[in-house]
Short mmCIF file of N, CA and C in Angstrom, two decimals:
data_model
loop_
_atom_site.label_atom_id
_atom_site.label_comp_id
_atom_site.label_asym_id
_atom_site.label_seq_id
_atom_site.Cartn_x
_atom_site.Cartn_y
_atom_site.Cartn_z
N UNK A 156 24.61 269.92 64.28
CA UNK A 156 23.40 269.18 63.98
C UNK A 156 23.35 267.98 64.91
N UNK A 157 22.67 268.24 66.11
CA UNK A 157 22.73 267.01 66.93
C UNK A 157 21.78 265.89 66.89
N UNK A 158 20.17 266.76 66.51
CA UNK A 158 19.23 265.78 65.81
C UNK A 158 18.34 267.06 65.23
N UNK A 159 17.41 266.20 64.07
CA UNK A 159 17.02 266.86 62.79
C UNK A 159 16.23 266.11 62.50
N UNK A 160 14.76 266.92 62.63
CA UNK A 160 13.54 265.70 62.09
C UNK A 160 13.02 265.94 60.38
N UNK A 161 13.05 264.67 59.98
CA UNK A 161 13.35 264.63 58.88
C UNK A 161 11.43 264.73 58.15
N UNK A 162 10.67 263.90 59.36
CA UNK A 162 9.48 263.63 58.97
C UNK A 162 8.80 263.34 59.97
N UNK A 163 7.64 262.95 60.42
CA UNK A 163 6.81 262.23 61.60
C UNK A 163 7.31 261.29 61.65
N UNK A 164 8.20 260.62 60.67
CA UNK A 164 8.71 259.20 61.07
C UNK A 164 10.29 259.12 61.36
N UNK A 165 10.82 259.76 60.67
CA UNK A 165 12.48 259.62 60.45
C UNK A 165 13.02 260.83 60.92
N UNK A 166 14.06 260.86 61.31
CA UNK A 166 15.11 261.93 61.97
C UNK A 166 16.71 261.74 62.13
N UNK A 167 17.13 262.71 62.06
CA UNK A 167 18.70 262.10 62.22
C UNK A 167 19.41 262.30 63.71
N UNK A 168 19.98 261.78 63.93
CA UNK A 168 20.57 261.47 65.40
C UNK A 168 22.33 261.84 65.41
N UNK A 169 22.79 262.56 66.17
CA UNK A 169 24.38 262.32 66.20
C UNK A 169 24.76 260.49 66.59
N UNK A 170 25.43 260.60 65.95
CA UNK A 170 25.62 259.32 66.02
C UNK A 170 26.95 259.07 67.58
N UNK A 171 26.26 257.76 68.64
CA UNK A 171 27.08 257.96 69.66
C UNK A 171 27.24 256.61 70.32
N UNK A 172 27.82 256.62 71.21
CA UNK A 172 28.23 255.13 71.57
C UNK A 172 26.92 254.47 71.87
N UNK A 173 25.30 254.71 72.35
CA UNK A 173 24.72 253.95 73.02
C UNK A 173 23.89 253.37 71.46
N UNK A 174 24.25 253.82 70.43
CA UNK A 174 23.65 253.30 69.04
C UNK A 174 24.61 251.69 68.67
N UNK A 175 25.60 251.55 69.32
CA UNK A 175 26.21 250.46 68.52
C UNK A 175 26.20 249.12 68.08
N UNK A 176 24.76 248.90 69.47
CA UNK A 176 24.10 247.58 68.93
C UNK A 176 23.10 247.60 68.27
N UNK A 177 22.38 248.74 67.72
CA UNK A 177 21.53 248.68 67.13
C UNK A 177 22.00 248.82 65.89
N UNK A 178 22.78 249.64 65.28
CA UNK A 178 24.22 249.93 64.43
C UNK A 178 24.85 248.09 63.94
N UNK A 179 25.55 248.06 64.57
CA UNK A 179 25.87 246.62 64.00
C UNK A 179 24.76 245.65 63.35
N UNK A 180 23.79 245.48 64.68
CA UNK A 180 22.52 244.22 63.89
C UNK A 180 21.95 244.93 62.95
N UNK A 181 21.60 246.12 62.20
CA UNK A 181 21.75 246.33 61.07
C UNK A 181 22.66 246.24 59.97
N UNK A 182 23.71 246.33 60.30
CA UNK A 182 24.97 246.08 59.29
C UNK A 182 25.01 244.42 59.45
N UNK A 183 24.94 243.39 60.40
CA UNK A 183 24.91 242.29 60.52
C UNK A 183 23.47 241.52 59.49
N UNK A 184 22.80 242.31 59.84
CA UNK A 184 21.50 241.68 58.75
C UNK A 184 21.37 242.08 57.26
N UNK A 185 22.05 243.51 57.07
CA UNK A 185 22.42 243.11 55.91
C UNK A 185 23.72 243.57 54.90
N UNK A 186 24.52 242.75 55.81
CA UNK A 186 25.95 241.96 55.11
C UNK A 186 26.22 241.96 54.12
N UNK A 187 24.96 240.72 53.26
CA UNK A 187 25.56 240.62 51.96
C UNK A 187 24.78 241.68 51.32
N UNK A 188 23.88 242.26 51.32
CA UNK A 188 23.73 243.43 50.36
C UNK A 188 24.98 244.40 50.74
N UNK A 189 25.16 244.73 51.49
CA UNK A 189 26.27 246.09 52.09
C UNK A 189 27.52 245.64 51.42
N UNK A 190 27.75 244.12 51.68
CA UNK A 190 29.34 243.92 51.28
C UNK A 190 29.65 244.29 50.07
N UNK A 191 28.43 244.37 49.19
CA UNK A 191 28.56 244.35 47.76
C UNK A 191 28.82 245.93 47.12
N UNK A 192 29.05 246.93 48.03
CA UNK A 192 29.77 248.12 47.63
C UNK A 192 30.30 248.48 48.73
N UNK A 193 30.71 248.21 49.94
CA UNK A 193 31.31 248.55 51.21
C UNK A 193 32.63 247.65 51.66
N UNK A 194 33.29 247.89 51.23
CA UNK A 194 34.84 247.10 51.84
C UNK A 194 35.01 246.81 53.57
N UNK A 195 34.50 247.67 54.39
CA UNK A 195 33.92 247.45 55.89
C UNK A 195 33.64 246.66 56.28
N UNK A 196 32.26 246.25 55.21
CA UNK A 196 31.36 244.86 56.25
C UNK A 196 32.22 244.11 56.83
N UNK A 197 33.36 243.14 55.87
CA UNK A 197 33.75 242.24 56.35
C UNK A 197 34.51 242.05 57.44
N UNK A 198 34.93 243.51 57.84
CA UNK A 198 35.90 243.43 58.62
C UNK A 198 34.86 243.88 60.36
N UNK A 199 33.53 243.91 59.68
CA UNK A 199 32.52 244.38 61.00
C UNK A 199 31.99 243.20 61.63
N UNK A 200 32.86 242.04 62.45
CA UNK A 200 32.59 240.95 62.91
C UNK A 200 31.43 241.21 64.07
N UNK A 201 31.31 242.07 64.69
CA UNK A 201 31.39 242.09 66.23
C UNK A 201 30.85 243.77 66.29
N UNK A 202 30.05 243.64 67.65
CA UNK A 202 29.85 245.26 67.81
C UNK A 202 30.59 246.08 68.02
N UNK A 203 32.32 245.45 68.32
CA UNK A 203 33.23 246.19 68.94
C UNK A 203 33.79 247.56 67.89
N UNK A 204 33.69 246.00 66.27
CA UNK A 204 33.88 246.86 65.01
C UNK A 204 33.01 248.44 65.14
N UNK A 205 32.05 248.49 65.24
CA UNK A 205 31.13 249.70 65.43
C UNK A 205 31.47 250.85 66.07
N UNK A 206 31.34 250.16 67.52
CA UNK A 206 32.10 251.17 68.26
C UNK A 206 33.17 251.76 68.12
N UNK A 207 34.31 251.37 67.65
CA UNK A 207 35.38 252.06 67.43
C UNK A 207 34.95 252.92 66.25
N UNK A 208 34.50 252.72 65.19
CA UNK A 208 33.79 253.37 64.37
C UNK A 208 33.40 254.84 64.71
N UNK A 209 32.30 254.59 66.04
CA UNK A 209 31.68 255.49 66.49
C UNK A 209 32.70 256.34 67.34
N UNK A 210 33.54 255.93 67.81
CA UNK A 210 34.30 256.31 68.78
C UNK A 210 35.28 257.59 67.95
N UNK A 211 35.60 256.92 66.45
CA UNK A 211 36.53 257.93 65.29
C UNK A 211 35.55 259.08 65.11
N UNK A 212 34.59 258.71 65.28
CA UNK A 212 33.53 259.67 64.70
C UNK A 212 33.21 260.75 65.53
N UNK A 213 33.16 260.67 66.63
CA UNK A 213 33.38 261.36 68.02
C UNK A 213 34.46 262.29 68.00
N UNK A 214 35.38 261.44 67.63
CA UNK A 214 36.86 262.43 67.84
C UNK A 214 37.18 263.40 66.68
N UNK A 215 36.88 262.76 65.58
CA UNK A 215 36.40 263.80 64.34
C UNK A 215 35.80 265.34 64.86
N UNK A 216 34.60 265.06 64.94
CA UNK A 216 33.81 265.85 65.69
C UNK A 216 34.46 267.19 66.93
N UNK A 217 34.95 266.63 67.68
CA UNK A 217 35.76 267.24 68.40
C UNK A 217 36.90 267.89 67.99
N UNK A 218 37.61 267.10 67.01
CA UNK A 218 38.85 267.82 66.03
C UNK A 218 37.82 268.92 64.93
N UNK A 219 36.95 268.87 64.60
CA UNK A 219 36.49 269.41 63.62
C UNK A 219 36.61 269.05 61.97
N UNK A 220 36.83 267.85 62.49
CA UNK A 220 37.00 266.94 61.21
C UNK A 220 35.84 266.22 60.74
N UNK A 221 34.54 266.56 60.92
CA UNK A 221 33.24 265.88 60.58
C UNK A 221 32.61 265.42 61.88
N UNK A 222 31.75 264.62 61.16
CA UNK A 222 30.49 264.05 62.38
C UNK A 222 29.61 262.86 61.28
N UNK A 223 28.87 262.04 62.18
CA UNK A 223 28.34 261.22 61.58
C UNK A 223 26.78 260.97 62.38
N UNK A 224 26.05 261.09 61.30
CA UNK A 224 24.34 260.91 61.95
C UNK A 224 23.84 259.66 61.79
N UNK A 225 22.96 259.17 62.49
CA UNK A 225 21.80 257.83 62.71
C UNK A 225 21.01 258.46 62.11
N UNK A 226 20.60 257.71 60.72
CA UNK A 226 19.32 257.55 60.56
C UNK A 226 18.02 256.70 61.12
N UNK A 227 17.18 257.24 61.80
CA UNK A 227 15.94 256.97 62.22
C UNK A 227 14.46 256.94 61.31
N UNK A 228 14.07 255.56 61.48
CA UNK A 228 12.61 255.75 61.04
C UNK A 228 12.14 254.71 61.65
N UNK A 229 10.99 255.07 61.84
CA UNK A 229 9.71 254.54 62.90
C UNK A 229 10.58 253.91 64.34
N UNK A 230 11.53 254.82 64.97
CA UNK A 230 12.23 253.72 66.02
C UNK A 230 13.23 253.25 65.89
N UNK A 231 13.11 252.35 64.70
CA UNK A 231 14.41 251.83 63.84
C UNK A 231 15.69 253.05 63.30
N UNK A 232 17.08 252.36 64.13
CA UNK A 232 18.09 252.86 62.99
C UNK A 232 18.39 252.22 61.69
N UNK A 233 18.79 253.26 60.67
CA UNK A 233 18.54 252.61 59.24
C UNK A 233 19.58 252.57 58.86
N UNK A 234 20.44 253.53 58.97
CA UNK A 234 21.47 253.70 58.22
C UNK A 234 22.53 255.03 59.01
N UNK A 235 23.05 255.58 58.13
CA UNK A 235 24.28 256.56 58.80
C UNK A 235 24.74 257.14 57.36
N UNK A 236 24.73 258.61 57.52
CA UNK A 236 24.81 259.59 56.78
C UNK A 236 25.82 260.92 57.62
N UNK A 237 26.97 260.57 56.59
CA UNK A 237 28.28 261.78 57.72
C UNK A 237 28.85 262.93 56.79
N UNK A 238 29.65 263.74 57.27
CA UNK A 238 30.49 264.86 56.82
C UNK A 238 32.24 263.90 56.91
N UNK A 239 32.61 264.05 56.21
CA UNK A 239 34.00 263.51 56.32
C UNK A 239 34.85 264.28 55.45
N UNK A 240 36.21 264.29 55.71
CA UNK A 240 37.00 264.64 55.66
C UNK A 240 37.19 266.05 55.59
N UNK A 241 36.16 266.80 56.74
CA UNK A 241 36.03 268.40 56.71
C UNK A 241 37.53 269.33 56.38
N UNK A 242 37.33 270.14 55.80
CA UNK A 242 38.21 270.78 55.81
C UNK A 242 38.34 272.79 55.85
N UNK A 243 38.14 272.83 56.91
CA UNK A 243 38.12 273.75 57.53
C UNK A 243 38.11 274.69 56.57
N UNK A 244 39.81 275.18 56.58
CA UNK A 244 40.45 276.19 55.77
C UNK A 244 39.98 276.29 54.44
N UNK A 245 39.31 275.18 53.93
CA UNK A 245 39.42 275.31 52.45
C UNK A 245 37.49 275.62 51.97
N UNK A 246 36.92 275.01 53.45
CA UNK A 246 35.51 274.65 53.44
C UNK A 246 35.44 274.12 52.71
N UNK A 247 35.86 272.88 52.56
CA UNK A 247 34.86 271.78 51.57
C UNK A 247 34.72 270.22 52.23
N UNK A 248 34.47 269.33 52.21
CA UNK A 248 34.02 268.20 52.91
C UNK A 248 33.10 267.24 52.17
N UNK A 249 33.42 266.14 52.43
CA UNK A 249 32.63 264.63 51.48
C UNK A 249 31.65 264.29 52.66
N UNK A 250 30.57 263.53 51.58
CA UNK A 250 29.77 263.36 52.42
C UNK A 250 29.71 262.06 52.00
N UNK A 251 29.37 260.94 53.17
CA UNK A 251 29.07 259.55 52.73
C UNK A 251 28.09 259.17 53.41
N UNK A 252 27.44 258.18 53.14
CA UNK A 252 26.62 257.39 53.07
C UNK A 252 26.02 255.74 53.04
N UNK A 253 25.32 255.19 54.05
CA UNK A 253 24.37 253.66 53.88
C UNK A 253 23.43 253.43 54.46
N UNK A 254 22.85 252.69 54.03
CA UNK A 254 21.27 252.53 54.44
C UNK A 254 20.96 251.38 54.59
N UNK A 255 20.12 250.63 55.22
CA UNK A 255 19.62 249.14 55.03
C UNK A 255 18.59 249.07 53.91
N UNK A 256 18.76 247.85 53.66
CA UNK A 256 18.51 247.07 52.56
C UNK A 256 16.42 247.32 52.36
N UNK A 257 16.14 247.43 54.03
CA UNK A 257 14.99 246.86 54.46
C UNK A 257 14.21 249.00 54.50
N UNK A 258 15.29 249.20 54.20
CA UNK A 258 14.70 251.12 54.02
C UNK A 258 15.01 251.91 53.14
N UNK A 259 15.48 250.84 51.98
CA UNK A 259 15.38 251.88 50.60
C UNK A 259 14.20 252.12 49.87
N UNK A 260 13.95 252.76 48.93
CA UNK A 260 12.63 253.38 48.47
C UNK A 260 11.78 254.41 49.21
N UNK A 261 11.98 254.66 50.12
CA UNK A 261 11.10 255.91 51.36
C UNK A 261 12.17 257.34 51.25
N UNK A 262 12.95 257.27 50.66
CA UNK A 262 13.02 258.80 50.35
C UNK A 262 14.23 259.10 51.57
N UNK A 263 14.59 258.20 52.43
CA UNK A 263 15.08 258.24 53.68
C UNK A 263 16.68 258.86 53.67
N UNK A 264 17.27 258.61 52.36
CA UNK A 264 18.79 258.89 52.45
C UNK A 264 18.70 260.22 51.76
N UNK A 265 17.78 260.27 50.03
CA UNK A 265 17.58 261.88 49.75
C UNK A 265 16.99 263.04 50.75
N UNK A 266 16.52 262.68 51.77
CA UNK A 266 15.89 263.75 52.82
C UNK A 266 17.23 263.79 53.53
N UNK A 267 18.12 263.01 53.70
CA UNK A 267 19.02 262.70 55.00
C UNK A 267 20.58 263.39 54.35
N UNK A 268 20.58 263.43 53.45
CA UNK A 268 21.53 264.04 52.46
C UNK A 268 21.33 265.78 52.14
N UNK A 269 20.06 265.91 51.76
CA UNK A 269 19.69 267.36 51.56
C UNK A 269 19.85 267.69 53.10
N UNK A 270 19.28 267.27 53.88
CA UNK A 270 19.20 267.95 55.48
C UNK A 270 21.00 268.43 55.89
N UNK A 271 21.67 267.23 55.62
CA UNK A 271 23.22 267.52 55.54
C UNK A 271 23.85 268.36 54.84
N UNK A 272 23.41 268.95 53.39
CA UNK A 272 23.74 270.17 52.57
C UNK A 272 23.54 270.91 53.16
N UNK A 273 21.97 270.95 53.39
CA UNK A 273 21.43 272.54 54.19
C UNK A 273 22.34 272.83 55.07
N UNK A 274 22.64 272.00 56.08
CA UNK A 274 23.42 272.26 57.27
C UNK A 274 25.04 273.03 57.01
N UNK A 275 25.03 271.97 56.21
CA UNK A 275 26.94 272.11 56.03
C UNK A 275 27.14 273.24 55.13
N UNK A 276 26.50 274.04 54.49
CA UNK A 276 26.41 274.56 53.51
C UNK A 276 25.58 276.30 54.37
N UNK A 277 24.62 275.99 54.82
CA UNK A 277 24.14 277.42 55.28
C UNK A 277 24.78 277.35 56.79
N UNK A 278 25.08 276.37 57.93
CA UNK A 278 25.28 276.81 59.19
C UNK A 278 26.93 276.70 59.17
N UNK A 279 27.31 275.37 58.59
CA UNK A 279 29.31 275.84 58.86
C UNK A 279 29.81 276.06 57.58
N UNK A 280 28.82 276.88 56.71
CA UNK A 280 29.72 277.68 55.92
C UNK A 280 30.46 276.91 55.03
N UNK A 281 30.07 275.65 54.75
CA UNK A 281 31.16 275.33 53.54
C UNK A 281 30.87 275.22 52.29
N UNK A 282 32.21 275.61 51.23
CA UNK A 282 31.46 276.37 49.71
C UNK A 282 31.62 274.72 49.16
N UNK A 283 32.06 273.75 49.27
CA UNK A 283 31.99 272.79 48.47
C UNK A 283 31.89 271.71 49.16
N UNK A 284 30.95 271.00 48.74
CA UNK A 284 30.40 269.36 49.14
C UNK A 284 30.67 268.00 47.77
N UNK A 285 31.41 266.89 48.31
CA UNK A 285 31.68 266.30 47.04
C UNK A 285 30.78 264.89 47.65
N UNK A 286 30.28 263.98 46.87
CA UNK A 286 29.73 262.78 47.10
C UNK A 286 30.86 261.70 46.41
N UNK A 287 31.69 260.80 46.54
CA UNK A 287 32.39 259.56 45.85
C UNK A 287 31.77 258.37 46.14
N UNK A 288 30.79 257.91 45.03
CA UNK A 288 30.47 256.70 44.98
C UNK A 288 31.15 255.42 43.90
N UNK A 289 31.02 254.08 44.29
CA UNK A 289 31.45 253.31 43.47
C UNK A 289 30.02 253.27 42.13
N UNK A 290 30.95 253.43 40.97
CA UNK A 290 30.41 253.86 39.81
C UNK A 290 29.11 252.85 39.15
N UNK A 291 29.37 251.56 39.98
CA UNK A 291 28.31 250.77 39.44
C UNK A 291 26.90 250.75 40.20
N UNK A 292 27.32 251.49 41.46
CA UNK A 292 26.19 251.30 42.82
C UNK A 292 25.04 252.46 41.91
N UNK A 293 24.18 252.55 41.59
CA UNK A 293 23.22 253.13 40.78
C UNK A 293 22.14 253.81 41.90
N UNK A 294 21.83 252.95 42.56
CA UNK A 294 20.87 253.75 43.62
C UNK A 294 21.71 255.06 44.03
N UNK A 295 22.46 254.15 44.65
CA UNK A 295 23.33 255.27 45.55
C UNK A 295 24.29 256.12 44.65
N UNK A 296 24.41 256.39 43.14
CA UNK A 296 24.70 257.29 42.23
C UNK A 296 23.06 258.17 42.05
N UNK A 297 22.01 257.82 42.15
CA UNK A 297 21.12 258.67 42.11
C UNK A 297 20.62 259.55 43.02
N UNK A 298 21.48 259.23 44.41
CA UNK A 298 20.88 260.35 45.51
C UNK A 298 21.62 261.57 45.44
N UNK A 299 22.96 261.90 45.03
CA UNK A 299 23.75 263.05 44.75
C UNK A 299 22.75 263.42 43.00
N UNK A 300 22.85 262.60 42.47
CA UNK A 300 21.98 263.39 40.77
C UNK A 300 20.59 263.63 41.38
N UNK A 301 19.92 263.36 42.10
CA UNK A 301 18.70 263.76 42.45
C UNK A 301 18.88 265.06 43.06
N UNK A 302 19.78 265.28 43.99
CA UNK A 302 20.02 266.28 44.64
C UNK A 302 20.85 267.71 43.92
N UNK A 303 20.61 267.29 42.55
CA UNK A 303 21.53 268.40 41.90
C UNK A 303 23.02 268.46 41.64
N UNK A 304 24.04 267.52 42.54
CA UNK A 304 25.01 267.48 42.61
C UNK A 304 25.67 267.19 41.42
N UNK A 305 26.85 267.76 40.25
CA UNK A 305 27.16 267.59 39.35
C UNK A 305 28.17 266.70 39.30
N UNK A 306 28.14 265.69 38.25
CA UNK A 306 29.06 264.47 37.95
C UNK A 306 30.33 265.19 37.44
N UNK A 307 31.48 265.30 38.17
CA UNK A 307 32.76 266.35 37.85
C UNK A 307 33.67 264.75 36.88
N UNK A 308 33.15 263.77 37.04
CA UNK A 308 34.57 262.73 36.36
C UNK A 308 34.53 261.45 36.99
N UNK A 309 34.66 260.20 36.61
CA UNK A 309 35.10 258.90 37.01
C UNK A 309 36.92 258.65 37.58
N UNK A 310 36.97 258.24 38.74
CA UNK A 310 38.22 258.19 39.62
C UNK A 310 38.41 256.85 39.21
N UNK A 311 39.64 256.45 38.47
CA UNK A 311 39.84 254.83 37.78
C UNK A 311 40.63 254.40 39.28
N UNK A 312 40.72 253.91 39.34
CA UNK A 312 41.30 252.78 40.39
C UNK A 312 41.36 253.85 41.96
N UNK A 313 40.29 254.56 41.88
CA UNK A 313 40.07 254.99 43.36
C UNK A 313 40.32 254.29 44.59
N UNK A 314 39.65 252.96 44.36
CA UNK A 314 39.83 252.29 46.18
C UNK A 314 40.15 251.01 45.56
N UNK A 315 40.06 250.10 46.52
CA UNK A 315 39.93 249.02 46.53
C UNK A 315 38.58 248.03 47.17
N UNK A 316 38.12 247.12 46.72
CA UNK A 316 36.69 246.95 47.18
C UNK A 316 36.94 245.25 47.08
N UNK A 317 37.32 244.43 47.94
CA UNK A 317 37.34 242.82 48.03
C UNK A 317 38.61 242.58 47.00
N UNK A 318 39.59 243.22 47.36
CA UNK A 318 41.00 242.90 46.93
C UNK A 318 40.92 243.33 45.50
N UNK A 319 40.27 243.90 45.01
CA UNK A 319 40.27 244.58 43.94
C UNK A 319 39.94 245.54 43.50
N UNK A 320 40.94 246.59 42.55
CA UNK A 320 40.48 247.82 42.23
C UNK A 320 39.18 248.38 41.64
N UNK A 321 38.73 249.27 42.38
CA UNK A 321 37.51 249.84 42.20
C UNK A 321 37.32 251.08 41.49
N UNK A 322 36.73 251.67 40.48
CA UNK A 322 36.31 253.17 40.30
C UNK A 322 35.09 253.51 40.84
N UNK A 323 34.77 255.14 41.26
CA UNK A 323 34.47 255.83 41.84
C UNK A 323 33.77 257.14 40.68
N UNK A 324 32.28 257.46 41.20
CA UNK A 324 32.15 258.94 40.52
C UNK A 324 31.59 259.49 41.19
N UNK A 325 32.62 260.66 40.79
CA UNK A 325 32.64 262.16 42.11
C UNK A 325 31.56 263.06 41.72
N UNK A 326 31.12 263.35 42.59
CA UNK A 326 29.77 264.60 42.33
C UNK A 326 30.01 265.63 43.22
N UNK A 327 29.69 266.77 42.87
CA UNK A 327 29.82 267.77 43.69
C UNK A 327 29.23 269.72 43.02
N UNK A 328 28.90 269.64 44.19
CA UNK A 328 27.96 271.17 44.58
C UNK A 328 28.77 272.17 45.33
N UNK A 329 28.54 273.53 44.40
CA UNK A 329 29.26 274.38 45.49
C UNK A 329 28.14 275.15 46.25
N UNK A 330 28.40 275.96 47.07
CA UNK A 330 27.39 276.47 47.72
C UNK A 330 26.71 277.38 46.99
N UNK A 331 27.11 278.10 45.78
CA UNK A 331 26.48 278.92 45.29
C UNK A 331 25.55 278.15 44.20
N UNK A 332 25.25 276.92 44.08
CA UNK A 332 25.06 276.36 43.44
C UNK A 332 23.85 275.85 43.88
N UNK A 333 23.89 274.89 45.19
CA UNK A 333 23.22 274.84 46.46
C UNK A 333 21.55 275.99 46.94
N UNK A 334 22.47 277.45 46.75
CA UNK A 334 21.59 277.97 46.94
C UNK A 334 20.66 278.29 45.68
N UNK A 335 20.98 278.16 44.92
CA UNK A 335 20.63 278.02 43.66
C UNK A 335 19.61 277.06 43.23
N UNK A 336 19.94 275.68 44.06
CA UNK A 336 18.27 274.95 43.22
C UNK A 336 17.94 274.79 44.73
N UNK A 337 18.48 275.36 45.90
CA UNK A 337 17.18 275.13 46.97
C UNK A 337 16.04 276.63 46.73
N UNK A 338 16.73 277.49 46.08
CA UNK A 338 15.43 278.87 46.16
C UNK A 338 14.65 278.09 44.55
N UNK A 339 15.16 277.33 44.04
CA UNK A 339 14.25 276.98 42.69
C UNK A 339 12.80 276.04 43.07
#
C-alpha cells in the first residue's frame, strides 16, 4: 500500500523521509493534546526525533515487519496510521494510530483504519488484526468499536505513560470476521 485515496480530500501516503518536517510541526503543534496518551511526544524535541522514526519504519518495511502511512487531507499531513509488529508466520499484526488535534471529527482515522484492514487482511493475508489502546483515550477506543473490532480484555499495567503505569484495551478482528461485516 504505497498510497490509497481515501476521498477527494484525504489519502494515505507511505510514510518516508521527505514527510519529516511536516510530521514533526504537527506533532510539535499539538504536544499537549498528543502527550496526554503518547509517551513519544516528549521525547520528539526536534525533527531529527521523526526521522529516525521514519527511518525504523522503512526498515520494518523492508524486514517485513510493517509499514507506516501519512495521513493526508486537503494537502495537510494529519496524522500516521501503521501495521506493527507484523508477524509473518503467524499472520497477525497491531495496528496503531494518531491524528492531530486540528482533524478529528472528519471521519479521517475510521476511513484510514478500515483502508488498513482491507489491505492487511485481503492483500497480505493476515487472519488477525489487534488495536491496543490506553483505556481512558475514548475517541481513539471508538475507532476499533466502530470498526467492528471486538474488546478481547483490559491489559493492567501494559505500558508506561509519564513514569507511570498505564492500562490498555485490546480489540481485535480476525479475518473471517472482517469479511463478515465488510459483505454486511
Amino acid at each position: 500500500m504505497l498510497a490509497y485515496r481515501l476521498d477527494e480530500d484525504s489519502e494515505l501516503r507511505l510514510l518516508q523521509a521527505h514527510h519529516a518536517e511536516a510530521l514533526y510541526a504537527l506533532a510539535d503543534r499539538n504536544r499537549t493534546y498528543l502527550r496526554r496518551w503518547l509517551a513519544w511526544v516528549d521525547s520528539a524535541r526536534d525533527v531529527s526525533f521523526i526521522s529516525s522514526f521514519i527511518r525504523g519504519r522503512l526498515e520494518a518495511l523492508a524486514a517485513g515487519q510493517g509499514y507506516s502511512l501519512s495521513i493526508w487531507h486537503k494537502g495537510s499531513v494529519a496524522g500516521v496510521v501503521g501495521l506493527y509488529d507484523l508477524d509473518q508466520a503467524a499472520r497477525k499484526a497491531e495496528i496503531g494510530y494518531w491524528l492531530g488535534q486540528e482533524f478529528e471529527g472528519l471521519g479521517l482515522m475510521t476511513r484510514s483504519v478500515r483502508a488498513l484492514l482491507d489491505y492487511a487482511i485481503g492483500e497480505v493475508g493476515l487472519r488477525r488484526i489487534q488495536v491496543k489502546v490506553h483505556v481512558d483515550n475514548l475517541r481513539s477506543r471508538a475507532i476499533p468499536e466502530r470498526l467492528g473490532l471486538q474488546l478481547e480484555g483490559l491489559l493492567r499495567n501494559d505500558g508506561t505513560l509519564h513514569g507511570k503505569p498505564c492500562d490498555h484495551a485490546l480489540y481485535a478482528i480476525t479475518d473471517e470476521e472482517w469479511a463478515i461485516r465488510r459483505s454486511s
